[in-house]
Amino acid sequence: MPAVDLRLYLVTDRSLSLGRSLPEVVESAVRGGVTLVQLREKEADSRDFYQLALALKQLLRPYHVPLIINDRLDIALAVDADGIHIGQSDLPYPVVRQLLGKEKIIGLSVESLSDAALANQWDVDYIAISPVYATPTKTDTAPALGLEGVRAIKELSVHPIVGIGGITQDNAADIIRAGADGIAIVSGIMSAPDPEKAAREFRNRIDKTQELYLTDYR
């Protein structure tokens, strides 16, 4: 499976971009230190989603930042994206892996310890703990797991972990200290007046926390 840098994972939402184009916000965020981008388009029709995916794939290539497609296996295949992110109600993981192949990144949302335990039998590239905190950007989620949930899933899971949901500059370091390999951000970057600056601040907090964490446990 490909190695995935989960440190700062941008999940897009055009409705939060303050009128700016999606490529503009994404490129600014990548310049600030985003390591992975997920194109999430719940309202777009297939043609629009496809065109956006193609545009972001071209944009991200020079930065060597992978493009992940949310949910839509057909779009991921059509644009030859680097991978896909699926949830508990999407196509079963074994089917997605069979169709995408072993060279592609597949991430899986987990909302409980039982979800994480089930994922241990699969060769997913990462799991996303969703949500860590309650968030207004995604309302169809399970109850917030909190830092205790992150710690419990970290102890149980055999996979790299990214936290998503309600993450801010103030609590990002806490999630890394709880055991997450990275954090996924939506509004904290998409709605930032300066996405590059916001991404850089998140990335600095992550890198400093990981450095201290590794130093403490050497």
PDB file of C-alpha atoms in Angstrom:
ATOM      1  CA  MET A   1       0.000   0.000   0.000  1.00  0.00           C
ATOM      2  CA  PRO A   2       1.187   3.553  -0.614  1.00  0.00           C
ATOM      3  CA  ALA A   3       2.531   5.582   2.305  1.00  0.00           C
ATOM      4  CA  VAL A   4       0.182   8.445   3.139  1.00  0.00           C
ATOM      5  CA  ASP A   5       1.182  11.677   4.862  1.00  0.00           C
ATOM      6  CA  LEU A   6      -1.886  12.396   6.979  1.00  0.00           C
ATOM      7  CA  ARG A   7      -0.519  15.310   8.963  1.00  0.00           C
ATOM      8  CA  LEU A   8      -2.760  18.018   7.518  1.00  0.00           C
ATOM      9  CA  TYR A   9      -5.693  16.732   5.488  1.00  0.00           C
ATOM     10  CA  LEU A  10      -7.905  19.305   3.746  1.00  0.00           C
ATOM     11  CA  VAL A  11     -11.503  18.245   3.107  1.00  0.00           C
ATOM     12  CA  THR A  12     -13.177  20.644   0.689  1.00  0.00           C
ATOM     13  CA  ASP A  13     -16.547  22.349   0.908  1.00  0.00           C
ATOM     14  CA  ARG A  14     -17.242  25.016  -1.708  1.00  0.00           C
ATOM     15  CA  SER A  15     -20.078  26.478   0.347  1.00  0.00           C
ATOM     16  CA  LEU A  16     -17.522  27.599   2.939  1.00  0.00           C
ATOM     17  CA  SER A  17     -15.036  29.208   0.548  1.00  0.00           C
ATOM     18  CA  LEU A  18     -16.276  32.816   1.002  1.00  0.00           C
ATOM     19  CA  GLY A  19     -16.975  33.193  -2.713  1.00  0.00           C
ATOM     20  CA  ARG A  20     -13.503  32.167  -3.799  1.00  0.00           C
ATOM     21  CA  SER A  21     -12.913  29.433  -6.367  1.00  0.00           C
ATOM     22  CA  LEU A  22     -12.156  25.990  -5.021  1.00  0.00           C
ATOM     23  CA  PRO A  23      -8.794  25.689  -6.864  1.00  0.00           C
ATOM     24  CA  GLU A  24      -7.749  29.073  -5.435  1.00  0.00           C
ATOM     25  CA  VAL A  25      -8.428  27.997  -1.846  1.00  0.00           C
ATOM     26  CA  VAL A  26      -6.888  24.547  -2.309  1.00  0.00           C
ATOM     27  CA  GLU A  27      -3.676  25.843  -3.844  1.00  0.00           C
ATOM     28  CA  SER A  28      -3.308  28.453  -1.124  1.00  0.00           C
ATOM     29  CA  ALA A  29      -3.785  25.768   1.531  1.00  0.00           C
ATOM     30  CA  VAL A  30      -1.264  23.454  -0.096  1.00  0.00           C
ATOM     31  CA  ARG A  31       1.300  26.236  -0.139  1.00  0.00           C
ATOM     32  CA  GLY A  32       0.696  26.520   3.596  1.00  0.00           C
ATOM     33  CA  GLY A  33       1.459  22.861   4.245  1.00  0.00           C
ATOM     34  CA  VAL A  34      -1.587  20.689   3.488  1.00  0.00           C
ATOM     35  CA  THR A  35      -0.370  17.140   2.791  1.00  0.00           C
ATOM     36  CA  LEU A  36      -3.549  15.513   1.431  1.00  0.00           C
ATOM     37  CA  VAL A  37      -6.702  16.877  -0.252  1.00  0.00           C
ATOM     38  CA  GLN A  38     -10.132  15.263  -0.313  1.00  0.00           C
ATOM     39  CA  LEU A  39     -12.650  16.576  -2.833  1.00  0.00           C
ATOM     40  CA  ARG A  40     -16.035  16.337  -1.149  1.00  0.00           C
ATOM     41  CA  GLU A  41     -18.989  17.464  -3.275  1.00  0.00           C
ATOM     42  CA  LYS A  42     -22.331  16.366  -1.874  1.00  0.00           C
ATOM     43  CA  GLU A  43     -24.421  18.737  -4.002  1.00  0.00           C
ATOM     44  CA  ALA A  44     -22.548  18.743  -7.338  1.00  0.00           C
ATOM     45  CA  ASP A  45     -23.833  16.815 -10.326  1.00  0.00           C
ATOM     46  CA  SER A  46     -21.554  14.201 -11.858  1.00  0.00           C
ATOM     47  CA  ARG A  47     -20.260  16.430 -14.666  1.00  0.00           C
ATOM     48  CA  ASP A  48     -19.361  19.251 -12.289  1.00  0.00           C
ATOM     49  CA  PHE A  49     -17.720  16.846  -9.827  1.00  0.00           C
ATOM     50  CA  TYR A  50     -15.691  15.307 -12.645  1.00  0.00           C
ATOM     51  CA  GLN A  51     -14.500  18.677 -13.944  1.00  0.00           C
ATOM     52  CA  LEU A  52     -13.515  19.817 -10.451  1.00  0.00           C
ATOM     53  CA  ALA A  53     -11.640  16.581  -9.831  1.00  0.00           C
ATOM     54  CA  LEU A  54      -9.688  16.961 -13.073  1.00  0.00           C
ATOM     55  CA  ALA A  55      -8.810  20.551 -12.222  1.00  0.00           C
ATOM     56  CA  LEU A  56      -7.607  19.684  -8.728  1.00  0.00           C
ATOM     57  CA  LYS A  57      -5.614  16.695  -9.952  1.00  0.00           C
ATOM     58  CA  GLN A  58      -3.698  18.963 -12.357  1.00  0.00           C
ATOM     59  CA  LEU A  59      -3.243  21.618  -9.696  1.00  0.00           C
ATOM     60  CA  LEU A  60      -1.924  19.207  -7.074  1.00  0.00           C
ATOM     61  CA  ARG A  61       0.448  17.242  -9.285  1.00  0.00           C
ATOM     62  CA  PRO A  62       3.387  19.722  -9.109  1.00  0.00           C
ATOM     63  CA  TYR A  63       3.053  19.808  -5.315  1.00  0.00           C
ATOM     64  CA  HIS A  64       3.064  15.983  -5.042  1.00  0.00           C
ATOM     65  CA  VAL A  65      -0.063  16.152  -2.887  1.00  0.00           C
ATOM     66  CA  PRO A  66      -2.496  13.242  -3.410  1.00  0.00           C
ATOM     67  CA  LEU A  67      -6.098  13.854  -4.473  1.00  0.00           C
ATOM     68  CA  ILE A  68      -8.702  11.769  -2.660  1.00  0.00           C
ATOM     69  CA  ILE A  69     -12.310  11.601  -3.864  1.00  0.00           C
ATOM     70  CA  ASN A  70     -15.081  11.429  -1.284  1.00  0.00           C
ATOM     71  CA  ASP A  71     -17.539   8.551  -1.766  1.00  0.00           C
ATOM     72  CA  ARG A  72     -17.737   8.567  -5.574  1.00  0.00           C
ATOM     73  CA  LEU A  73     -15.928   5.524  -6.945  1.00  0.00           C
ATOM     74  CA  ASP A  74     -16.974   6.421 -10.507  1.00  0.00           C
ATOM     75  CA  ILE A  75     -15.296   9.841 -10.258  1.00  0.00           C
ATOM     76  CA  ALA A  76     -12.161   8.386  -8.674  1.00  0.00           C
ATOM     77  CA  LEU A  77     -11.863   5.929 -11.553  1.00  0.00           C
ATOM     78  CA  ALA A  78     -12.749   8.475 -14.239  1.00  0.00           C
ATOM     79  CA  VAL A  79      -9.992  10.929 -13.279  1.00  0.00           C
ATOM     80  CA  ASP A  80      -7.512   8.294 -12.035  1.00  0.00           C
ATOM     81  CA  ALA A  81      -7.403   9.971  -8.630  1.00  0.00           C
ATOM     82  CA  ASP A  82      -4.856   8.913  -6.050  1.00  0.00           C
ATOM     83  CA  GLY A  83      -7.561   7.387  -3.905  1.00  0.00           C
ATOM     84  CA  ILE A  84     -11.012   7.486  -2.370  1.00  0.00           C
ATOM     85  CA  HIS A  85     -12.528   8.016   1.056  1.00  0.00           C
ATOM     86  CA  ILE A  86     -15.565   5.945   1.994  1.00  0.00           C
ATOM     87  CA  GLY A  87     -17.961   5.899   4.908  1.00  0.00           C
ATOM     88  CA  GLN A  88     -19.837   3.180   6.731  1.00  0.00           C
ATOM     89  CA  SER A  89     -22.838   3.391   4.361  1.00  0.00           C
ATOM     90  CA  ASP A  90     -20.862   3.472   1.096  1.00  0.00           C
ATOM     91  CA  LEU A  91     -19.785   0.548  -1.072  1.00  0.00           C
ATOM     92  CA  PRO A  92     -18.109  -2.188   1.000  1.00  0.00           C
ATOM     93  CA  TYR A  93     -14.365  -1.773   1.368  1.00  0.00           C
ATOM     94  CA  PRO A  94     -13.443  -5.127  -0.308  1.00  0.00           C
ATOM     95  CA  VAL A  95     -15.401  -4.137  -3.428  1.00  0.00           C
ATOM     96  CA  VAL A  96     -13.745  -0.720  -3.582  1.00  0.00           C
ATOM     97  CA  ARG A  97     -10.274  -2.219  -3.179  1.00  0.00           C
ATOM     98  CA  GLN A  98     -10.933  -4.777  -5.890  1.00  0.00           C
ATOM     99  CA  LEU A  99     -12.013  -2.094  -8.344  1.00  0.00           C
ATOM    100  CA  LEU A 100      -9.355   0.492  -7.509  1.00  0.00           C
ATOM    101  CA  GLY A 101      -6.398  -1.831  -7.051  1.00  0.00           C
ATOM    102  CA  LYS A 102      -3.701  -2.066  -4.409  1.00  0.00           C
ATOM    103  CA  GLU A 103      -1.774   0.981  -5.602  1.00  0.00           C
ATOM    104  CA  LYS A 104      -4.548   3.441  -4.686  1.00  0.00           C
ATOM    105  CA  ILE A 105      -5.215   5.057  -1.307  1.00  0.00           C
ATOM    106  CA  ILE A 106      -8.423   4.070   0.456  1.00  0.00           C
ATOM    107  CA  GLY A 107      -9.537   5.771   3.645  1.00  0.00           C
ATOM    108  CA  LEU A 108     -12.450   4.691   5.800  1.00  0.00           C
ATOM    109  CA  SER A 109     -14.523   6.678   8.289  1.00  0.00           C
ATOM    110  CA  VAL A 110     -15.045   4.982  11.645  1.00  0.00           C
ATOM    111  CA  GLU A 111     -17.584   6.210  14.166  1.00  0.00           C
ATOM    112  CA  SER A 112     -17.058   3.724  16.986  1.00  0.00           C
ATOM    113  CA  LEU A 113     -14.709   1.163  18.469  1.00  0.00           C
ATOM    114  CA  SER A 114     -16.623  -1.586  16.689  1.00  0.00           C
ATOM    115  CA  ASP A 115     -16.104   0.159  13.331  1.00  0.00           C
ATOM    116  CA  ALA A 116     -12.372   0.401  14.048  1.00  0.00           C
ATOM    117  CA  ALA A 117     -12.204  -3.260  15.092  1.00  0.00           C
ATOM    118  CA  LEU A 118     -13.907  -4.328  11.862  1.00  0.00           C
ATOM    119  CA  ALA A 119     -11.490  -2.209   9.823  1.00  0.00           C
ATOM    120  CA  ASN A 120      -8.569  -4.146  11.332  1.00  0.00           C
ATOM    121  CA  GLN A 121      -9.341  -7.054   9.023  1.00  0.00           C
ATOM    122  CA  TRP A 122      -8.900  -4.858   5.937  1.00  0.00           C
ATOM    123  CA  ASP A 123      -5.834  -3.267   4.358  1.00  0.00           C
ATOM    124  CA  VAL A 124      -7.187   0.281   4.410  1.00  0.00           C
ATOM    125  CA  ASP A 125      -4.523   2.980   4.201  1.00  0.00           C
ATOM    126  CA  TYR A 126      -5.963   5.012   7.062  1.00  0.00           C
ATOM    127  CA  ILE A 127      -9.067   5.390   9.168  1.00  0.00           C
ATOM    128  CA  ALA A 128     -10.752   8.714   9.952  1.00  0.00           C
ATOM    129  CA  ILE A 129     -12.217   9.040  13.438  1.00  0.00           C
ATOM    130  CA  SER A 130     -15.464  10.913  12.855  1.00  0.00           C
ATOM    131  CA  PRO A 131     -16.377  13.108  14.574  1.00  0.00           C
ATOM    132  CA  VAL A 132     -13.844  13.939  17.274  1.00  0.00           C
ATOM    133  CA  TYR A 133     -15.929  16.958  18.273  1.00  0.00           C
ATOM    134  CA  ALA A 134     -19.379  18.066  17.160  1.00  0.00           C
ATOM    135  CA  THR A 135     -19.251  20.089  13.953  1.00  0.00           C
ATOM    136  CA  PRO A 136     -21.770  22.160  11.974  1.00  0.00           C
ATOM    137  CA  THR A 137     -20.139  21.245   8.636  1.00  0.00           C
ATOM    138  CA  LYS A 138     -21.436  17.668   8.764  1.00  0.00           C
ATOM    139  CA  THR A 139     -24.680  16.979  10.605  1.00  0.00           C
ATOM    140  CA  ASP A 140     -25.269  13.307   9.722  1.00  0.00           C
ATOM    141  CA  THR A 141     -22.612  12.000  12.091  1.00  0.00           C
ATOM    142  CA  ALA A 142     -22.528   9.806  15.164  1.00  0.00           C
ATOM    143  CA  PRO A 143     -22.042  11.353  18.624  1.00  0.00           C
ATOM    144  CA  ALA A 144     -18.667  13.024  19.132  1.00  0.00           C
ATOM    145  CA  LEU A 145     -15.969  10.600  20.296  1.00  0.00           C
ATOM    146  CA  GLY A 146     -13.756  13.139  22.038  1.00  0.00           C
ATOM    147  CA  LEU A 147     -10.126  12.659  22.991  1.00  0.00           C
ATOM    148  CA  GLU A 148     -10.926   9.489  24.940  1.00  0.00           C
ATOM    149  CA  GLY A 149     -12.389   8.012  21.777  1.00  0.00           C
ATOM    150  CA  VAL A 150      -9.251   8.908  19.829  1.00  0.00           C
ATOM    151  CA  ARG A 151      -7.075   7.244  22.472  1.00  0.00           C
ATOM    152  CA  ALA A 152      -9.230   4.109  22.585  1.00  0.00           C
ATOM    153  CA  ILE A 153      -9.278   3.703  18.804  1.00  0.00           C
ATOM    154  CA  LYS A 154      -5.533   4.379  18.585  1.00  0.00           C
ATOM    155  CA  GLU A 155      -4.917   1.552  21.048  1.00  0.00           C
ATOM    156  CA  LEU A 156      -7.204  -0.809  19.154  1.00  0.00           C
ATOM    157  CA  SER A 157      -6.477   0.006  15.516  1.00  0.00           C
ATOM    158  CA  VAL A 158      -3.698  -1.374  13.332  1.00  0.00           C
ATOM    159  CA  HIS A 159      -4.071   1.538  10.887  1.00  0.00           C
ATOM    160  CA  PRO A 160      -2.867   5.139  10.744  1.00  0.00           C
ATOM    161  CA  ILE A 161      -5.466   7.504  12.177  1.00  0.00           C
ATOM    162  CA  VAL A 162      -6.720  10.951  11.242  1.00  0.00           C
ATOM    163  CA  GLY A 163      -9.151  12.913  13.361  1.00  0.00           C
ATOM    164  CA  ILE A 164     -11.954  14.992  11.835  1.00  0.00           C
ATOM    165  CA  GLY A 165     -14.784  17.085  13.215  1.00  0.00           C
ATOM    166  CA  GLY A 166     -14.720  20.344  15.143  1.00  0.00           C
ATOM    167  CA  ILE A 167     -10.951  20.730  14.984  1.00  0.00           C
ATOM    168  CA  THR A 168      -9.533  24.212  15.536  1.00  0.00           C
ATOM    169  CA  GLN A 169      -6.158  25.829  16.058  1.00  0.00           C
ATOM    170  CA  ASP A 170      -6.796  25.560  19.797  1.00  0.00           C
ATOM    171  CA  ASN A 171      -7.460  21.808  19.981  1.00  0.00           C
ATOM    172  CA  ALA A 172      -5.395  20.441  17.069  1.00  0.00           C
ATOM    173  CA  ALA A 173      -2.398  19.596  19.248  1.00  0.00           C
ATOM    174  CA  ASP A 174      -4.609  17.733  21.732  1.00  0.00           C
ATOM    175  CA  ILE A 175      -5.758  15.346  19.008  1.00  0.00           C
ATOM    176  CA  ILE A 176      -2.191  14.609  17.942  1.00  0.00           C
ATOM    177  CA  ARG A 177      -1.201  14.003  21.572  1.00  0.00           C
ATOM    178  CA  ALA A 178      -4.159  11.614  21.891  1.00  0.00           C
ATOM    179  CA  GLY A 179      -2.574   9.460  19.196  1.00  0.00           C
ATOM    180  CA  ALA A 180      -3.804  10.703  15.821  1.00  0.00           C
ATOM    181  CA  ASP A 181      -1.303  10.707  12.961  1.00  0.00           C
ATOM    182  CA  GLY A 182      -2.965  13.769  11.481  1.00  0.00           C
ATOM    183  CA  ILE A 183      -5.992  16.016  11.464  1.00  0.00           C
ATOM    184  CA  ALA A 184      -8.581  16.723   8.781  1.00  0.00           C
ATOM    185  CA  ILE A 185      -9.818  20.301   8.470  1.00  0.00           C
ATOM    186  CA  VAL A 186     -12.817  21.727   6.629  1.00  0.00           C
ATOM    187  CA  SER A 187     -14.009  25.179   7.734  1.00  0.00           C
ATOM    188  CA  GLY A 188     -10.786  26.025   9.581  1.00  0.00           C
ATOM    189  CA  ILE A 189      -9.096  26.345   6.189  1.00  0.00           C
ATOM    190  CA  MET A 190     -11.935  26.700   3.669  1.00  0.00           C
ATOM    191  CA  SER A 191     -13.418  29.697   5.515  1.00  0.00           C
ATOM    192  CA  ALA A 192     -10.154  31.251   6.654  1.00  0.00           C
ATOM    193  CA  PRO A 193      -9.510  34.780   5.320  1.00  0.00           C
ATOM    194  CA  ASP A 194      -6.038  33.547   4.378  1.00  0.00           C
ATOM    195  CA  PRO A 195      -6.098  29.763   3.754  1.00  0.00           C
ATOM    196  CA  GLU A 196      -2.319  29.609   3.326  1.00  0.00           C
ATOM    197  CA  LYS A 197      -1.729  31.248   6.698  1.00  0.00           C
ATOM    198  CA  ALA A 198      -4.334  29.046   8.398  1.00  0.00           C
ATOM    199  CA  ALA A 199      -2.809  25.892   6.917  1.00  0.00           C
ATOM    200  CA  ARG A 200       0.673  26.980   7.970  1.00  0.00           C
ATOM    201  CA  GLU A 201      -0.483  27.573  11.535  1.00  0.00           C
ATOM    202  CA  PHE A 202      -2.169  24.154  11.694  1.00  0.00           C
ATOM    203  CA  ARG A 203       0.901  22.500  10.196  1.00  0.00           C
ATOM    204  CA  ASN A 204       3.256  24.190  12.661  1.00  0.00           C
ATOM    205  CA  ARG A 205       1.146  23.012  15.603  1.00  0.00           C
ATOM    206  CA  ILE A 206       1.058  19.470  14.244  1.00  0.00           C
ATOM    207  CA  ASP A 207       4.772  19.273  13.494  1.00  0.00           C
ATOM    208  CA  LYS A 208       5.813  20.737  16.856  1.00  0.00           C
ATOM    209  CA  THR A 209       3.477  18.418  18.745  1.00  0.00           C
ATOM    210  CA  GLN A 210       4.658  15.339  16.857  1.00  0.00           C
ATOM    211  CA  GLU A 211       8.280  16.309  17.429  1.00  0.00           C
ATOM    212  CA  LEU A 212       7.709  16.684  21.180  1.00  0.00           C
ATOM    213  CA  TYR A 213       5.647  13.483  21.299  1.00  0.00           C
ATOM    214  CA  LEU A 214       8.360  11.468  19.574  1.00  0.00           C
ATOM    215  CA  THR A 215      11.058  13.020  21.780  1.00  0.00           C
ATOM    216  CA  ASP A 216       9.111  12.125  24.926  1.00  0.00           C
ATOM    217  CA  TYR A 217       8.744   8.475  23.855  1.00  0.00           C
ATOM    218  CA  ARG A 218      12.233   7.784  22.535  1.00  0.00           C
TER     219      ARG A 218
END
